[in-house]
Coordinates of N, CA and C in Angstrom, one line a residue:
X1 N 0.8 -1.2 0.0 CA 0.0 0.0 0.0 C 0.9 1.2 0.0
X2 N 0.7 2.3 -0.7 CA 1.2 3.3 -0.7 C 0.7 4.2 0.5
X3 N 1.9 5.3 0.9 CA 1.2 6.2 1.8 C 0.3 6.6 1.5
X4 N -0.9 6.9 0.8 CA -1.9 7.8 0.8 C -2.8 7.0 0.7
X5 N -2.8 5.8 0.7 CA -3.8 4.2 1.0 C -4.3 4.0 -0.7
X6 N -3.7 3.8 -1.4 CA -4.0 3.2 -2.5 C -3.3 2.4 -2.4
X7 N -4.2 1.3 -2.8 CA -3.4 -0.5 -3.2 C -3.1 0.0 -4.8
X8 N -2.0 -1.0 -4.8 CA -1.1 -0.8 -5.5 C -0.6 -2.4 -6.5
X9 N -1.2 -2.3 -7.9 CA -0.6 -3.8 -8.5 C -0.4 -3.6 -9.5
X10 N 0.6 -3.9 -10.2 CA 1.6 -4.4 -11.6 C 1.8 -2.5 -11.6
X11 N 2.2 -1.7 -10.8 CA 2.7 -0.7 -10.7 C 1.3 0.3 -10.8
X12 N 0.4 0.1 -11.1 CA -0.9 0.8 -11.2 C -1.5 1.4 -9.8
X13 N -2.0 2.2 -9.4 CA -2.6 2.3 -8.4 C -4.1 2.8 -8.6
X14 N -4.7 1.5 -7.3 CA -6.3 2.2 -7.8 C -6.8 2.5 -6.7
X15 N -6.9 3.8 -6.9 CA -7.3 4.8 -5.4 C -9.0 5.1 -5.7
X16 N -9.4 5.9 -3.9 CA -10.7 6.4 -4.2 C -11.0 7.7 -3.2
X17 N -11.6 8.5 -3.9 CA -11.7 9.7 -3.1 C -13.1 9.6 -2.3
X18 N -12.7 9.8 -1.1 CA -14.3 9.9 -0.4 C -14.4 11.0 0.1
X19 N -15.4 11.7 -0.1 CA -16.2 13.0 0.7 C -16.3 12.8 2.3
X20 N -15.7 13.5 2.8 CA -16.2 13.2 4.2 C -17.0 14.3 4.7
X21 N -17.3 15.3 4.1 CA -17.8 16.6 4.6 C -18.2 17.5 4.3
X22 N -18.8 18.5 3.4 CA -18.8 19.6 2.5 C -17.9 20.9 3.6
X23 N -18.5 20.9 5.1 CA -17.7 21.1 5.5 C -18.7 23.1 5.8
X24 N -18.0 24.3 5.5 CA -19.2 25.6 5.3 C -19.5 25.7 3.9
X25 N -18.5 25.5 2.5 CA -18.4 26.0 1.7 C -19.2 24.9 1.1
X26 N -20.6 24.7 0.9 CA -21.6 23.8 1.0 C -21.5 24.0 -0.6
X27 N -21.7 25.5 -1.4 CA -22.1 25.5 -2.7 C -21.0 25.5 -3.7
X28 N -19.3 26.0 -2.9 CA -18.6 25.9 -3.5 C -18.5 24.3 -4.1
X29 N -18.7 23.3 -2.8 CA -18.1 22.1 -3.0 C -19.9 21.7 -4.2
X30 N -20.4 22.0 -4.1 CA -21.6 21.4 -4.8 C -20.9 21.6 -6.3
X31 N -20.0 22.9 -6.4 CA -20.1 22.8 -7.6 C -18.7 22.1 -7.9
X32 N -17.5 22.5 -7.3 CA -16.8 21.7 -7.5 C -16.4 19.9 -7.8
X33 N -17.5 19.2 -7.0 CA -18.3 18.4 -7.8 C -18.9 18.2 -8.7
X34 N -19.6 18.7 -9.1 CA -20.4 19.2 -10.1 C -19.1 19.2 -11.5
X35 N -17.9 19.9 -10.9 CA -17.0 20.2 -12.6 C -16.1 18.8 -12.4
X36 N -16.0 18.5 -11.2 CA -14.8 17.0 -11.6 C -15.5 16.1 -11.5
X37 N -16.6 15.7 -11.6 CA -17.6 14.2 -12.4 C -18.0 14.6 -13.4
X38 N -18.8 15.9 -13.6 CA -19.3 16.6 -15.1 C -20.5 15.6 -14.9
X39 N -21.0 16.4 -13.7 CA -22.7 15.8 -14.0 C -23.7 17.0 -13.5
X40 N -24.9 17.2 -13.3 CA -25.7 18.2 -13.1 C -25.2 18.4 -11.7
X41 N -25.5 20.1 -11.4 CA -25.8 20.3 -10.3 C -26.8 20.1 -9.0
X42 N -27.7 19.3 -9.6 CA -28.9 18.5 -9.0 C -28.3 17.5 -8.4
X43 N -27.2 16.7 -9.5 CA -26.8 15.3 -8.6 C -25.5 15.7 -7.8
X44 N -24.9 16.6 -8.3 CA -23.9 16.8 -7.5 C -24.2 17.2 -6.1
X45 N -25.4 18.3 -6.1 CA -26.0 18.5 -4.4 C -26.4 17.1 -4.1
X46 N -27.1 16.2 -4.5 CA -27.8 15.4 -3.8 C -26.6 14.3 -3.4
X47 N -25.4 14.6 -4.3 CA -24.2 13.2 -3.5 C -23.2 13.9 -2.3
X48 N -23.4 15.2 -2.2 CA -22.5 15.9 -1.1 C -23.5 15.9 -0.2
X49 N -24.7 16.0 -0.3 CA -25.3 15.8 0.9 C -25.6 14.2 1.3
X50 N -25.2 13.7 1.1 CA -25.2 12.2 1.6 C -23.5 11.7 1.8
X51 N -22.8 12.9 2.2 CA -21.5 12.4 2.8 C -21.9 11.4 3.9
X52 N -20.8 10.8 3.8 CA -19.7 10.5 3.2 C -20.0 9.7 2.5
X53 N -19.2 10.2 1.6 CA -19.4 9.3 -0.1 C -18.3 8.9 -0.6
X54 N -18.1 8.1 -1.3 CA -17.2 7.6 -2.6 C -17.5 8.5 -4.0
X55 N -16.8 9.4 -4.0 CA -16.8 10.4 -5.5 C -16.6 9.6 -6.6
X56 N -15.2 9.2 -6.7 CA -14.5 8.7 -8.0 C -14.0 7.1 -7.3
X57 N -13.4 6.5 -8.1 CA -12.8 5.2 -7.8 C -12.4 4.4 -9.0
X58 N -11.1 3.8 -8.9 CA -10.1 3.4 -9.7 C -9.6 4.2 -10.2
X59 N -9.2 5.5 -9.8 CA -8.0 6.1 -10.5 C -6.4 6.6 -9.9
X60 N -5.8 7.0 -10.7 CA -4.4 6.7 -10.0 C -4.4 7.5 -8.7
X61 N -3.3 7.5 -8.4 CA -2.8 8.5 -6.9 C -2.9 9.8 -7.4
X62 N -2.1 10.1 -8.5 CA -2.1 11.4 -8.5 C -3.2 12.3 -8.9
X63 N -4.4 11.5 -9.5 CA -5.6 11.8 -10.1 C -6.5 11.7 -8.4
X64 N -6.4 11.2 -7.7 CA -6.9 11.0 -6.3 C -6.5 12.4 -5.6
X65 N -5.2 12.7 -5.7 CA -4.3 14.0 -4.7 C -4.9 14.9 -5.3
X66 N -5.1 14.9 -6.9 CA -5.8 16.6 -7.2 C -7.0 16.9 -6.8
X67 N -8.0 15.9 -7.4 CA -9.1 15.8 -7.1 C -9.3 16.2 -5.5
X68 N -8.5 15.5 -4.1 CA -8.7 16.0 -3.1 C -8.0 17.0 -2.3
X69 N -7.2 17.5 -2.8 CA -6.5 19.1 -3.2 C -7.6 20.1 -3.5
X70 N -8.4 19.5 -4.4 CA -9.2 21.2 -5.1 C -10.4 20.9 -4.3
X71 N -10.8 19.8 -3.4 CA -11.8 20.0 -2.6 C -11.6 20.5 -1.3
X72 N -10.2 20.3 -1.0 CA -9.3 20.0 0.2 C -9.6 22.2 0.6
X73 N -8.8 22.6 -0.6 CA -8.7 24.1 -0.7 C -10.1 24.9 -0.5
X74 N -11.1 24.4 -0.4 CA -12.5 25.1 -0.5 C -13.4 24.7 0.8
X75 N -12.7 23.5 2.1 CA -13.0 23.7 3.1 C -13.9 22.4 3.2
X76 N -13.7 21.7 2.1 CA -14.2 19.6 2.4 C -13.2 18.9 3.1
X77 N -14.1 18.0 3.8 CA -13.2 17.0 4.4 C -13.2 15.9 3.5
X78 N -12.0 15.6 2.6 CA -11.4 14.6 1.5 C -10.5 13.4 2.7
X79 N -10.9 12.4 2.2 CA -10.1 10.8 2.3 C -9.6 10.5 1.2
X80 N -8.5 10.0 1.1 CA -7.7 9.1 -0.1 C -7.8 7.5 0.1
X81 N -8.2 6.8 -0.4 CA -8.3 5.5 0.1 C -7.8 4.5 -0.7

Protein backbone atom coordinates (compact mmCIF):
# COMPACT_ATOMS: atom_id res chain seq x y z
CA UNK A 1 0.00 0.00 0.00
CA UNK A 2 1.16 3.29 -0.73
CA UNK A 3 1.21 6.15 1.79
CA UNK A 4 -1.94 7.82 0.80
CA UNK A 5 -3.79 4.18 1.01
CA UNK A 6 -4.04 3.24 -2.48
CA UNK A 7 -3.40 -0.47 -3.20
CA UNK A 8 -1.07 -0.77 -5.47
CA UNK A 9 -0.63 -3.83 -8.54
CA UNK A 10 1.55 -4.42 -11.58
CA UNK A 11 2.65 -0.73 -10.75
CA UNK A 12 -0.88 0.78 -11.24
CA UNK A 13 -2.56 2.30 -8.39
CA UNK A 14 -6.30 2.24 -7.79
CA UNK A 15 -7.30 4.79 -5.43
CA UNK A 16 -10.69 6.44 -4.24
CA UNK A 17 -11.71 9.68 -3.10
CA UNK A 18 -14.30 9.90 -0.42
CA UNK A 19 -16.24 12.98 0.67
CA UNK A 20 -16.19 13.19 4.17
CA UNK A 21 -17.84 16.56 4.56
CA UNK A 22 -18.81 19.59 2.54
CA UNK A 23 -17.67 21.13 5.49
CA UNK A 24 -19.25 25.64 5.30
CA UNK A 25 -18.41 26.00 1.74
CA UNK A 26 -21.58 23.77 1.02
CA UNK A 27 -22.10 25.51 -2.67
CA UNK A 28 -18.60 25.93 -3.51
CA UNK A 29 -18.07 22.09 -2.97
CA UNK A 30 -21.65 21.39 -4.80
CA UNK A 31 -20.12 22.80 -7.60
CA UNK A 32 -16.79 21.67 -7.50
CA UNK A 33 -18.27 18.43 -7.80
CA UNK A 34 -20.43 19.21 -10.11
CA UNK A 35 -17.00 20.20 -12.60
CA UNK A 36 -14.83 16.97 -11.61
CA UNK A 37 -17.63 14.20 -12.39
CA UNK A 38 -19.32 16.59 -15.14
CA UNK A 39 -22.67 15.75 -13.97
CA UNK A 40 -25.68 18.23 -13.15
CA UNK A 41 -25.77 20.27 -10.30
CA UNK A 42 -28.87 18.48 -8.98
CA UNK A 43 -26.77 15.33 -8.59
CA UNK A 44 -23.93 16.77 -7.47
CA UNK A 45 -26.00 18.53 -4.36
CA UNK A 46 -27.76 15.38 -3.82
CA UNK A 47 -24.24 13.24 -3.54
CA UNK A 48 -22.52 15.91 -1.12
CA UNK A 49 -25.33 15.84 0.88
CA UNK A 50 -25.15 12.24 1.61
CA UNK A 51 -21.49 12.43 2.79
CA UNK A 52 -19.67 10.52 3.17
CA UNK A 53 -19.38 9.25 -0.11
CA UNK A 54 -17.17 7.59 -2.64
CA UNK A 55 -16.80 10.44 -5.46
CA UNK A 56 -14.45 8.66 -7.99
CA UNK A 57 -12.79 5.24 -7.78
CA UNK A 58 -10.10 3.37 -9.73
CA UNK A 59 -8.05 6.07 -10.47
CA UNK A 60 -4.37 6.74 -10.00
CA UNK A 61 -2.75 8.46 -6.88
CA UNK A 62 -2.10 11.42 -8.55
CA UNK A 63 -5.61 11.82 -10.08
CA UNK A 64 -6.90 10.96 -6.25
CA UNK A 65 -4.35 14.04 -4.71
CA UNK A 66 -5.75 16.59 -7.24
CA UNK A 67 -9.07 15.77 -7.08
CA UNK A 68 -8.72 16.00 -3.08
CA UNK A 69 -6.52 19.05 -3.16
CA UNK A 70 -9.24 21.18 -5.10
CA UNK A 71 -11.77 20.03 -2.61
CA UNK A 72 -9.31 20.02 0.16
CA UNK A 73 -8.74 24.15 -0.70
CA UNK A 74 -12.47 25.08 -0.48
CA UNK A 75 -12.97 23.66 3.10
CA UNK A 76 -14.16 19.60 2.39
CA UNK A 77 -13.17 16.98 4.41
CA UNK A 78 -11.37 14.65 1.47
CA UNK A 79 -10.11 10.82 2.27
CA UNK A 80 -7.74 9.14 -0.11
CA UNK A 81 -8.26 5.52 0.14
Amino acid sequence: LSKVGCSESNKQSSCEVILVDAGNSTLAVYKAVRDLLIISLDEAMNLVRTAPITLKRGITQNEAKNIADTLKKIGAKVRIK
